[in-house]
Short mmCIF file of C-alpha atoms in Angstrom, two decimals:
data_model
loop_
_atom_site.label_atom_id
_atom_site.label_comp_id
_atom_site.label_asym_id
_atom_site.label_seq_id
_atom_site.Cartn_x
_atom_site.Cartn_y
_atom_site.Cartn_z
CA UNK A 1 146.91 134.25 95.84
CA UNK A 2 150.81 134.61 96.03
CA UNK A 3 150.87 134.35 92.19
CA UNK A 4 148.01 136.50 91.50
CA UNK A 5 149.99 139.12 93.70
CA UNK A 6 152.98 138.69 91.86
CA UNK A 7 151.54 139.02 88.56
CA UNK A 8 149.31 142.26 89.96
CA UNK A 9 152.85 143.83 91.11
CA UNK A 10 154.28 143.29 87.71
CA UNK A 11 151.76 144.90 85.54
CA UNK A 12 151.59 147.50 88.05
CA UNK A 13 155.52 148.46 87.85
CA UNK A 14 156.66 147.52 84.43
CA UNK A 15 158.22 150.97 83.45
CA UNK A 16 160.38 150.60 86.30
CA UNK A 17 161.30 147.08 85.98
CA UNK A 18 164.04 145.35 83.98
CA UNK A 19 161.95 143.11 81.28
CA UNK A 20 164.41 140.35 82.22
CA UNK A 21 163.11 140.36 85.93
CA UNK A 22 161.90 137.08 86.36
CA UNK A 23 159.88 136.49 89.95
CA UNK A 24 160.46 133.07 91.73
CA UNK A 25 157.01 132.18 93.37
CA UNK A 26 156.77 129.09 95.41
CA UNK A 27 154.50 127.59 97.43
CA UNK A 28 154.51 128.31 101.04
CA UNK A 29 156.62 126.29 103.56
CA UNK A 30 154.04 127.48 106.15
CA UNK A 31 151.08 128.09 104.88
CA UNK A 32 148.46 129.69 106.95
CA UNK A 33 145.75 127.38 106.83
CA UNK A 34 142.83 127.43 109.24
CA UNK A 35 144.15 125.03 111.75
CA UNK A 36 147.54 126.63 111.96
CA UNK A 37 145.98 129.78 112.48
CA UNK A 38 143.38 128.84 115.45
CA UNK A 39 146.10 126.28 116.83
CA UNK A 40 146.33 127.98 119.99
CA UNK A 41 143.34 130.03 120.08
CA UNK A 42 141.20 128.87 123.16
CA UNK A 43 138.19 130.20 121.74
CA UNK A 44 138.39 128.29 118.99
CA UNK A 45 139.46 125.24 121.10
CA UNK A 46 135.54 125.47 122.45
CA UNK A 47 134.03 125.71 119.14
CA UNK A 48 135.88 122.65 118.19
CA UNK A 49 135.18 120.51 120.86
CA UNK A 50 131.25 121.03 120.31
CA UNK A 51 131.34 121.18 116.08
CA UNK A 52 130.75 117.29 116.20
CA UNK A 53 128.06 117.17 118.19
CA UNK A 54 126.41 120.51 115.76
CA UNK A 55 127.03 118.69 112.41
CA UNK A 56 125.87 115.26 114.26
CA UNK A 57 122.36 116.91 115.23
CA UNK A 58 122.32 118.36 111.90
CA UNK A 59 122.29 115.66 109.57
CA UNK A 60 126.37 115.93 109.10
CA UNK A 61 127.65 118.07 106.60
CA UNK A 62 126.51 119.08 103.12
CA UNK A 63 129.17 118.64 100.69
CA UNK A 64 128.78 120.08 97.21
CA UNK A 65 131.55 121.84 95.86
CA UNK A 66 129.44 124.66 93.54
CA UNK A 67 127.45 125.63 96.98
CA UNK A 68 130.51 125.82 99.25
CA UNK A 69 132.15 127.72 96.67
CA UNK A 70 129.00 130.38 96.50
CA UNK A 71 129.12 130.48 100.38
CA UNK A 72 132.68 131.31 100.68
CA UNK A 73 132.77 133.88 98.53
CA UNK A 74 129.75 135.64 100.46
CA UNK A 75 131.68 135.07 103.48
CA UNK A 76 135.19 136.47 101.74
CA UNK A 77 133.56 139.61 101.22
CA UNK A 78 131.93 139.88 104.68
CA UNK A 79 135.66 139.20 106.33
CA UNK A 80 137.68 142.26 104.86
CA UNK A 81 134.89 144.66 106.41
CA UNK A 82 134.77 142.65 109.88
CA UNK A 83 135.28 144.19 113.12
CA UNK A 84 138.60 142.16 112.95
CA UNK A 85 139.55 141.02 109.88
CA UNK A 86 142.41 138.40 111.20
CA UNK A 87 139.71 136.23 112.26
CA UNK A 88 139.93 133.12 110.16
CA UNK A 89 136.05 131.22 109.82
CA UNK A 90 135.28 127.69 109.33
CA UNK A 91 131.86 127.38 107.46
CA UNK A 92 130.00 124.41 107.17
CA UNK A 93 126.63 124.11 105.02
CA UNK A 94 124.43 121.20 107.29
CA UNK A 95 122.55 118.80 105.95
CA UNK A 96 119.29 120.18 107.21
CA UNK A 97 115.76 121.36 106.14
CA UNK A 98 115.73 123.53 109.07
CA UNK A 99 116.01 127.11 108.64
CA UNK A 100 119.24 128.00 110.61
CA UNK A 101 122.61 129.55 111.23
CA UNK A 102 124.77 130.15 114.04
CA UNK A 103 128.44 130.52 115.59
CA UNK A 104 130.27 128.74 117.97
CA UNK A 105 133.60 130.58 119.85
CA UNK A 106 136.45 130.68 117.36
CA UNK A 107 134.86 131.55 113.97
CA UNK A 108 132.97 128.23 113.99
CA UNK A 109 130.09 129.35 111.30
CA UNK A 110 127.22 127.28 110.04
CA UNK A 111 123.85 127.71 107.68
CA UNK A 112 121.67 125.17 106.89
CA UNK A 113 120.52 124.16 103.54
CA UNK A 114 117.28 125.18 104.20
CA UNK A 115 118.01 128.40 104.79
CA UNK A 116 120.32 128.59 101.37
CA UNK A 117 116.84 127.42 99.79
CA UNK A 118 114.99 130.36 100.93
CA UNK A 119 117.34 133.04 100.58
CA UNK A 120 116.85 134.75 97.04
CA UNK A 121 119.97 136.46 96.65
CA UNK A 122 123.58 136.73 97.90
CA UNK A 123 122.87 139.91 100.41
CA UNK A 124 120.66 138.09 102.02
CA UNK A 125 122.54 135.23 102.88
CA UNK A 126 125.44 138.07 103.71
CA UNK A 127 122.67 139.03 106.17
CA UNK A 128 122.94 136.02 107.91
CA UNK A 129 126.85 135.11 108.14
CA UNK A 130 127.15 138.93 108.74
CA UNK A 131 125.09 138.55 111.94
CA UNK A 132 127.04 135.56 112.92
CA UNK A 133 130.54 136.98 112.33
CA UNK A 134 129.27 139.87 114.74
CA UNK A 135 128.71 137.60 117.42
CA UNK A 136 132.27 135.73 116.91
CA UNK A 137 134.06 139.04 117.04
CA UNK A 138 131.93 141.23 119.73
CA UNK A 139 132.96 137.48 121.93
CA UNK A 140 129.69 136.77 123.20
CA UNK A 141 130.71 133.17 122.76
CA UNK A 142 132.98 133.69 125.65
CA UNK A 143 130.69 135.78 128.05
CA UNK A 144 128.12 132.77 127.47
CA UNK A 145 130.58 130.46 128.28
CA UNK A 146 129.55 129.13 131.57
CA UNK A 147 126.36 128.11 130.08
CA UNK A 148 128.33 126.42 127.26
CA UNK A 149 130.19 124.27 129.96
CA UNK A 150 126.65 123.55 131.38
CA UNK A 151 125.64 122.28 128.22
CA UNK A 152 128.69 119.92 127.60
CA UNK A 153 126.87 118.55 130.68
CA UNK A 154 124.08 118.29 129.69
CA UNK A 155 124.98 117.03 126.02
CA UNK A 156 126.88 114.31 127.74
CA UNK A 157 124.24 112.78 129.88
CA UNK A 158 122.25 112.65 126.75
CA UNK A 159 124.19 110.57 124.93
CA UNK A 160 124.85 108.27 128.09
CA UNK A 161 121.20 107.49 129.13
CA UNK A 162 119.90 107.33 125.29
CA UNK A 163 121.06 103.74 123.97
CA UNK A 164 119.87 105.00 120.46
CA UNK A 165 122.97 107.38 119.06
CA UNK A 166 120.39 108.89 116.68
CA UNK A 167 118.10 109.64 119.57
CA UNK A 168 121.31 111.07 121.61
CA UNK A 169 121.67 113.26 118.61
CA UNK A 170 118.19 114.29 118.33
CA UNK A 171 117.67 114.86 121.99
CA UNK A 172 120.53 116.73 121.81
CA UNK A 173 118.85 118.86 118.81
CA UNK A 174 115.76 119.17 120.51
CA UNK A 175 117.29 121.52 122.94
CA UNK A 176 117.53 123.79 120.49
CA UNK A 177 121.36 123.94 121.02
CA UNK A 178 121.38 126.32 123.78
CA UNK A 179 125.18 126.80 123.51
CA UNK A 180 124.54 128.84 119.75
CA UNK A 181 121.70 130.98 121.68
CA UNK A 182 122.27 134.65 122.75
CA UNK A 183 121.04 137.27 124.87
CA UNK A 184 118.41 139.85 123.16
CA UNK A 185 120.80 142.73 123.59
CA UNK A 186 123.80 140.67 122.22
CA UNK A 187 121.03 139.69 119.16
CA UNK A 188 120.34 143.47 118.95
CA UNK A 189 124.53 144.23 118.72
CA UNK A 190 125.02 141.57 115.85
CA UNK A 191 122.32 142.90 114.05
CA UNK A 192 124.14 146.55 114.20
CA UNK A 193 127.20 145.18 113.59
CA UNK A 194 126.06 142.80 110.50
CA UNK A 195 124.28 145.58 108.71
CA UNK A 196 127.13 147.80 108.54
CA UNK A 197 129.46 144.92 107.67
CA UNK A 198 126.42 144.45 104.68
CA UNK A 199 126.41 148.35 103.57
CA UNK A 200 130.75 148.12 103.83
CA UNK A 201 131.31 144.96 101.64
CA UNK A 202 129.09 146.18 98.87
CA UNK A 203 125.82 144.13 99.43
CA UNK A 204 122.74 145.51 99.70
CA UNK A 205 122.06 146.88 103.36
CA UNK A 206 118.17 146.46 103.71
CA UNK A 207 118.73 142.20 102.93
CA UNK A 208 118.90 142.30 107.01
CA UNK A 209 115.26 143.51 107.22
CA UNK A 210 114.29 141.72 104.11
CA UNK A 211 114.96 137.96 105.27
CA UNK A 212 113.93 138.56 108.32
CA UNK A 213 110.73 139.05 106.81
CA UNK A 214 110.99 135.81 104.86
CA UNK A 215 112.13 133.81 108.02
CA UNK A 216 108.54 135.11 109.62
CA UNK A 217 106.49 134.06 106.68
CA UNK A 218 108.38 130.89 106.96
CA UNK A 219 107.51 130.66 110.05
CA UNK A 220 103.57 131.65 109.57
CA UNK A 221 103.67 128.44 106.97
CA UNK A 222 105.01 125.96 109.17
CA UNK A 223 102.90 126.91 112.20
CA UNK A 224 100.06 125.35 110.12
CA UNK A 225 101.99 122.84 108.29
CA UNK A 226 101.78 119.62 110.39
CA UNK A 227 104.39 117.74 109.22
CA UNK A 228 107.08 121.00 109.81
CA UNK A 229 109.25 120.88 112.44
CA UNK A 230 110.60 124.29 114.02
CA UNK A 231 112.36 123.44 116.66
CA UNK A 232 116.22 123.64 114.59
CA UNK A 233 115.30 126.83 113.03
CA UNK A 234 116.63 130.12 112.80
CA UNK A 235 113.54 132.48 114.78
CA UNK A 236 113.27 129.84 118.04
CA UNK A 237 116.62 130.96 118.65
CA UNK A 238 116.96 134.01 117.18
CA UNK A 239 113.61 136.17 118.15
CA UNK A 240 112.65 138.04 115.75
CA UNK A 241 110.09 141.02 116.68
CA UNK A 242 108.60 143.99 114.29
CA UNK A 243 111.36 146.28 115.93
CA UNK A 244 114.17 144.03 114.71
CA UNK A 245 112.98 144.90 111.00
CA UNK A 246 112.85 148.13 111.51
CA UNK A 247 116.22 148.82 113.42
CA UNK A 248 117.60 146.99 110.56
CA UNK A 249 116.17 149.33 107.68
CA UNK A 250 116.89 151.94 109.92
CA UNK A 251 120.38 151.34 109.98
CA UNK A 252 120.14 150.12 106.19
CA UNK A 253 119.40 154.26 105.45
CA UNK A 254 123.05 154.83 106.55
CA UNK A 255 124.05 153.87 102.87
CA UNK A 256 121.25 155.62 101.17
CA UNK A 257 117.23 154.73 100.51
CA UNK A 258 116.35 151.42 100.07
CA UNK A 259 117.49 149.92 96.31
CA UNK A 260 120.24 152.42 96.04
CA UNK A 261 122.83 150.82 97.27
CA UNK A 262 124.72 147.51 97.12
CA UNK A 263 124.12 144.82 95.47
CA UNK A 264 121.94 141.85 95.48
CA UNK A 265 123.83 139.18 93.87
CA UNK A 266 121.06 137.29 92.47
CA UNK A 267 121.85 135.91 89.85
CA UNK A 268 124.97 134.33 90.77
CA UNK A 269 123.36 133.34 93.63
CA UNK A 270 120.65 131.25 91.69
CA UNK A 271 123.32 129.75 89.62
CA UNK A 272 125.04 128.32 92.33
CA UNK A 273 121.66 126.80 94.86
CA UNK A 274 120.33 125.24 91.11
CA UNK A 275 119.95 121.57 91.91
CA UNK A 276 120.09 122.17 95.87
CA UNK A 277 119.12 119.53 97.84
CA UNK A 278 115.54 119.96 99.51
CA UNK A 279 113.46 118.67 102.42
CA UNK A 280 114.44 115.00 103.34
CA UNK A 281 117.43 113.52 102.58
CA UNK A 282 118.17 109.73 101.06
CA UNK A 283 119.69 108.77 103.85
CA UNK A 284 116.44 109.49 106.21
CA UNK A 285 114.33 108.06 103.44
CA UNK A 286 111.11 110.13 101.57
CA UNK A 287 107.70 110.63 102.53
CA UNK A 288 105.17 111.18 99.33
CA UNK A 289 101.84 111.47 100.36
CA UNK A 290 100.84 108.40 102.67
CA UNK A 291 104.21 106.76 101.92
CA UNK A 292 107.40 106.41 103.56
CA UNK A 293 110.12 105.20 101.28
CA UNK A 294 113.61 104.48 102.14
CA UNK A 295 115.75 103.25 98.80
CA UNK A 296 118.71 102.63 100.46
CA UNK A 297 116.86 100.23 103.07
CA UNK A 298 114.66 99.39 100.47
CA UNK A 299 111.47 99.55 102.43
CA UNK A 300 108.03 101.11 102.09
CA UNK A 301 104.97 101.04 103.50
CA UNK A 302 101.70 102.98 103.90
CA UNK A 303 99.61 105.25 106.79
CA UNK A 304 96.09 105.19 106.65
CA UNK A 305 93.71 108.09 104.72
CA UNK A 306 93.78 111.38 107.55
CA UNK A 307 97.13 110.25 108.89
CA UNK A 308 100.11 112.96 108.82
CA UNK A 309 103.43 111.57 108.44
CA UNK A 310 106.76 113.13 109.71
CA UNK A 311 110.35 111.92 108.97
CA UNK A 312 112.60 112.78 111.97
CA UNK A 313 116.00 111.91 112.54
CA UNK A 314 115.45 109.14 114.78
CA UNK A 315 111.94 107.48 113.58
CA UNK A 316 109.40 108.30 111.18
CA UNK A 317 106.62 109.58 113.10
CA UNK A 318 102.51 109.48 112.29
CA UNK A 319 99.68 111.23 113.62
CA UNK A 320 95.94 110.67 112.72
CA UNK A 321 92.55 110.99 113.84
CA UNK A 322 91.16 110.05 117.12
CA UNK A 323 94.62 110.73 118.86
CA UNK A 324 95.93 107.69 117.62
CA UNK A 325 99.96 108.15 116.66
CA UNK A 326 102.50 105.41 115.22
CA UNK A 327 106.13 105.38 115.59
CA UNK A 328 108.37 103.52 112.92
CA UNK A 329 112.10 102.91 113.35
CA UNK A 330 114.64 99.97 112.83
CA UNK A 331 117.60 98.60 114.46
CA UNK A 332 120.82 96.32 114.20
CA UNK A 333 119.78 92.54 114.31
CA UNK A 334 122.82 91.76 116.23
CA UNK A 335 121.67 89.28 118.90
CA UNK A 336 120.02 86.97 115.76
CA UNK A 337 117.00 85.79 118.86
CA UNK A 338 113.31 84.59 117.34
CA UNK A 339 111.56 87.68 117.00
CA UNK A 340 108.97 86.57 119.67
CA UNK A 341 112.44 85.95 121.65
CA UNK A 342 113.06 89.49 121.23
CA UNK A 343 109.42 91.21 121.78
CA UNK A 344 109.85 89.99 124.93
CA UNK A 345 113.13 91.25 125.67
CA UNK A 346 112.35 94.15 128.33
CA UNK A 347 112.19 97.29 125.74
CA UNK A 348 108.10 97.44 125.51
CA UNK A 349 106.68 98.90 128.72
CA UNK A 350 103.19 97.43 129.58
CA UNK A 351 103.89 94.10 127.60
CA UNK A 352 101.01 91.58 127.44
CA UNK A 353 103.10 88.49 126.94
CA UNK A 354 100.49 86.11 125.98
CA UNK A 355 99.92 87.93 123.37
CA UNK A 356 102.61 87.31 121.51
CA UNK A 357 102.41 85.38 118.24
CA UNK A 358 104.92 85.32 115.11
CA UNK A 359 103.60 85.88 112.03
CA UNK A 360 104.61 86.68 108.18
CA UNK A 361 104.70 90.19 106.68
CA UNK A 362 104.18 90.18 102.84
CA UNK A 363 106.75 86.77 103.00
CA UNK A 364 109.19 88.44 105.87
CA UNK A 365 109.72 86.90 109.54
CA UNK A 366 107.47 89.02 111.76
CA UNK A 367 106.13 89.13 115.29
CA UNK A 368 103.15 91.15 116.87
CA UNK A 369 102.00 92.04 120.38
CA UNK A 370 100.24 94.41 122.52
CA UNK A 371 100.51 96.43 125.14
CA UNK A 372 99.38 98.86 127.79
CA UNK A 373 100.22 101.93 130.11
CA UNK A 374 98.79 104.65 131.34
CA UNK A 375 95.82 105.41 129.11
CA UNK A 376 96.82 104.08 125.75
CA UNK A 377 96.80 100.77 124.51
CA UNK A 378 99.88 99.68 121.79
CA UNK A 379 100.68 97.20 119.16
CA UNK A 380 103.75 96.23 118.82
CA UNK A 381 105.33 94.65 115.58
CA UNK A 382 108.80 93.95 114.07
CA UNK A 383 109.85 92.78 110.85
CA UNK A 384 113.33 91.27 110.10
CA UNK A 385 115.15 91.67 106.64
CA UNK A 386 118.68 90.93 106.77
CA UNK A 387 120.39 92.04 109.60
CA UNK A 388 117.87 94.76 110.96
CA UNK A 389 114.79 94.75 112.73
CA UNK A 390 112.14 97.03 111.84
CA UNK A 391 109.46 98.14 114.51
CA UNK A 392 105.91 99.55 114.18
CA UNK A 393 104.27 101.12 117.43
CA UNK A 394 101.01 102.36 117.13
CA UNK A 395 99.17 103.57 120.32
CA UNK A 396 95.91 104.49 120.37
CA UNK A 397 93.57 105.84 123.65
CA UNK A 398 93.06 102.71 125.92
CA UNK A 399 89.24 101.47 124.77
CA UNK A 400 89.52 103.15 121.00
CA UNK A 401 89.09 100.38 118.53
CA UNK A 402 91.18 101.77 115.90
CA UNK A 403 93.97 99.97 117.35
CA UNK A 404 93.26 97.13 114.92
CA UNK A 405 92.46 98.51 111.54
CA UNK A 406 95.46 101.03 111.99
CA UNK A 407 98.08 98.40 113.01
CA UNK A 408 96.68 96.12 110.27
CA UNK A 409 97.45 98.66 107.26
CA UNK A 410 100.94 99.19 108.78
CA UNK A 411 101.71 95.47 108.82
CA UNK A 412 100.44 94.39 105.48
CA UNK A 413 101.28 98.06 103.36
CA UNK A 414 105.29 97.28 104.90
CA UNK A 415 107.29 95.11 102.04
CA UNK A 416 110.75 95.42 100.71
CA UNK A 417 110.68 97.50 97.70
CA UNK A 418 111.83 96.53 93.87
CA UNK A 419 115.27 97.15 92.31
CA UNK A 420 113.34 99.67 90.13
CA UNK A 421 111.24 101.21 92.80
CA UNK A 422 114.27 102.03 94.87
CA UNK A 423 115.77 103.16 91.92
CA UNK A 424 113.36 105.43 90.04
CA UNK A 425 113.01 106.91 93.82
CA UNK A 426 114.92 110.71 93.73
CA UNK A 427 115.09 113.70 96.06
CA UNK A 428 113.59 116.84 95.67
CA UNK A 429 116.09 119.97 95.02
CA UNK A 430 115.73 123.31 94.18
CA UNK A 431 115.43 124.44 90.60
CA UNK A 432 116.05 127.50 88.72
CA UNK A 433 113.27 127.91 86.01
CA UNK A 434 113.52 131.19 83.55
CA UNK A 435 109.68 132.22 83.07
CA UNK A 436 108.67 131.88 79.57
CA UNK A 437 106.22 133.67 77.61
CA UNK A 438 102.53 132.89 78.76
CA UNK A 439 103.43 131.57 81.96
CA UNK A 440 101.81 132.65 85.28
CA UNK A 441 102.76 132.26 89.14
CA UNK A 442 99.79 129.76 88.77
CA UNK A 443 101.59 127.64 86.29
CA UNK A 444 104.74 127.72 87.71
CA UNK A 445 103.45 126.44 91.19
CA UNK A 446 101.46 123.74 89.63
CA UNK A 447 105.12 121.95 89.01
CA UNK A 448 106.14 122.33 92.50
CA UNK A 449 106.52 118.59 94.37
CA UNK A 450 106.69 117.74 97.80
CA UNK A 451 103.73 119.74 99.19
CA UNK A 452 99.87 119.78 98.55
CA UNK A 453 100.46 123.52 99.15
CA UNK A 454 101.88 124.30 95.88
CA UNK A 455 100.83 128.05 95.35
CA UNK A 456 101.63 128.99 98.76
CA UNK A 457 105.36 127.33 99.16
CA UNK A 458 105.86 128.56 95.38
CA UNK A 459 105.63 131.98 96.78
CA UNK A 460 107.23 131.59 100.02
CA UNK A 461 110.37 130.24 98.64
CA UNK A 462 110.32 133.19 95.93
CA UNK A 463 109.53 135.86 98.18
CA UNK A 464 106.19 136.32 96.84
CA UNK A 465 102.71 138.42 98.36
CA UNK A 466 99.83 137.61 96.53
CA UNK A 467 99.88 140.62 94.89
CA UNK A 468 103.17 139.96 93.16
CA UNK A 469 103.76 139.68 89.30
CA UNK A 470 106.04 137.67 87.56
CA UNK A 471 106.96 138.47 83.45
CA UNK A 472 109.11 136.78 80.59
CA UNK A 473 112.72 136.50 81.47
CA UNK A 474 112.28 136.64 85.33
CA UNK A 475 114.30 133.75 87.01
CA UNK A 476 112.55 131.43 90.16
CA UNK A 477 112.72 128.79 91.94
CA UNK A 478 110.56 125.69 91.59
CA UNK A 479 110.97 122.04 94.05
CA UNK A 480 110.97 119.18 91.90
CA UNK A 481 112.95 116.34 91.21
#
């Protein structure tokens, strides 16, 4: 930046410098860097005391240098036109499905890569980090702060009680991070704030009202889309009501009628989410169709016809008919006991001991039991490979006799999975497609992957009614491998 100046200053003044001048630039002994400048900022002293824990429940941090650079720049232009422009920002992209963003005290910032997947343009993704710079400089992180020292607390016990650091993590998620929630009328200020910040950087002001929109058809998909999970996004924190839209178009007309002003940044914004990593991620393994698939465990195995699988953090999770539900996870094999040893080790409430048995899974040490509590009956099996443990759970209502037949499926579908299996085995990302002569939305969604709702998620992501029109040249976005 130094250099650019200098060179700027040159070009500017050459009629009144000597040609000879030559400027000595050199790099700063000092430079201001964002932890010199928030060294002793207290504020920023609580957002960095909770930013673990946020990028923990997150699924860590999403590093890929063509995103980060397209987010920064949207959040370079939002900064000049801030109600304080000294505020330096840290923002990290998670490593989440879920549709989110929020602040912490500080200039903590963070979006989701969900969210960058259903964005469709630069605004409205300004939209977003405008909203969440507004709440970092009207300091509602510190008039919320009691409530943030309430939830260290809380966050704490968590992770003390829970053995399981994933489940810590995801208990802690399943809050829905109360410390990055705000009042209504502190929602209603960023939302003032953000849109003029919008209008004053140059991006268009009605993006505000636009994604909004687009969160809440989001959220209309996943409400009937079983294996969603809504609890991490953006609208159970952030309430979004028909009066929200329309005081943000209604302070959108300060800069003029709607596609007037500003601009949309679209297509830079496509080049840079092309190849953007989407839904699950390899390390929390895939689910196609009745499958779960993990390469880097190198495990599979199969849910019976009707069942619903979802891939949490913690455990991959099944629901199917008849109320019957299985629960998958694996641990460290540190203790090295016989697996019967171990079944019986005080972790399964209700245990039956005598009916404990070893037995072989597809050629891998097993063991099998059952239980009971309450009104549900269980089976309980692990399978050892290497040095981890892998445990079904199936529970079923106490009497139902699909205890059996569901248990069984688990058991024998469950092998280790071939070198080319775990290899041939990619994620899903975003990509940009440029519609070609003769194609239709029709076409288009038919290569969508990752959903049995094609047509519909085809639209959602592309901001699509059903009345919409697509011709030759238009750019969208298409899930695939």
């Amino acid at each position: 930046m130094v250099a650019l100046l200098a060179t700027t200053l040159l070009s500017a003044c050459q009629s009144v410098i000597e040609q000879t001048y030559e400027p000595t630039v050199s790099p700063s002994s000092n430079p201001q860097i964002v932890d010199e400048v928030q060294k002793n900022d207290p504020r920023a002293q609580l957002g960095a005391r909770e930013h673990p824990r946020i990028v923990a429940s997150y699924g860590g941090e999403y590093k890929d240098a063509k995103t980060e650079r397209l987010v920064a720049r949207i959040a370079g232009a939002l900064t000049a036109v801030s109600e304080n422009p000294q505020q330096s920002y840290r923002i990290t992209i998670l490593n989440s499905p879920a549709i989110n963003a929020f602040a912490l005290p500080g200039g903590y910032l963070y979006v989701t890569r969900g969210l960058l997947a259903l964005a469709n343009d630069a605004s409205e993704v300004a939209a977003v980090l405008s909203h969440e710079m507004a709440h970092v400089t009207a300091n509602h992180g510190i008039e919320r702060q009691q409530r943030e020292e309430a939830e260290v607390i809380a966050s704490r016990v968590v992770s003390e009680v829970l053995s399981s650091d994933l489940a810590g993590k995801q208990a802690l998620a399943r809050g829905k991070l109360r410390l990055a929630a705000f009042s209504r009328n502190q929602e209603l200020q960023a939302d003032v704030i953000g849109v003029r910040m919008l209008g004053e950087a140059g991006y268009d002001p009605y993006a505000a009202a636009r994604f909004l929109d687009s969160m809440a058809a989001y959220s209309r998909f996943s409400a009937v889309d079983p294996e969603a999970d809504q609890s991490l996004d953006f609208l159970s924190s952030h309430p979004n009501a028909p009066q929200r839209v329309d005081l943000a178009r209604r302070h959108a007309r300060a800069f003029g009628a709607e596609g007037t002003s500003g601009d949309r940044g679209r297509d830079y914004y496509l080049a840079g989410i092309d190849g953007l990593l989407y839904g699950d991620s390899p390390q929390e393994g895939y689910v196609r169709g009745q499958t779960f698939m993990h390469g880097q465990l190198g495990i599979r195995f199969d849910v019976p016809a009707g069942f619903q699988i979802d891939n949490k953090a913690e455990a991959v999770l099944a629901t199917g008919p008849g109320d019957v539900a299985v629960r998958f996870d694996g641990i460290a094999d540190t203790a090295r006991k016989s697996l019967t040893d171990y079944i019986a080790s005080g972790w399964v409430t209700g245990l039956q001991p005598e009916t404990i048995r070893p037995i072989s899974v597809n050629g891998l040490e097993a063991a099998t039991a059952r239980a009971s509590a309450d009104r549900w009956d269980f089976d309980v099996t692990v399978v050892r490979i290497d040095n981890r443990i892998y445990r079904f759970l199936t529970a079923v209502p106490k009497g139902s006799r699909a205890l059996e037949p569901t248990a069984n499926q688990l058991r024998t579908s469950f092998r280790k999975m071939t070198p080319a299996e775990a290899q041939s085995l990619k994620p899903l990302r975003i990509r940009v497609a440029v519609v070609k002569p003769g194609e239709t939305i029709a076409t288009l969604a038919a290569r969508m992957m990752g959903t049995d709702r094609k047509l519909d998620l085809f639209r959602l992501i592309n901001a699509m009614q059903v009345t919409s029109t697509i011709k030759p040249g238009d750019r969208v976005k298409i899930i695939s491998e």
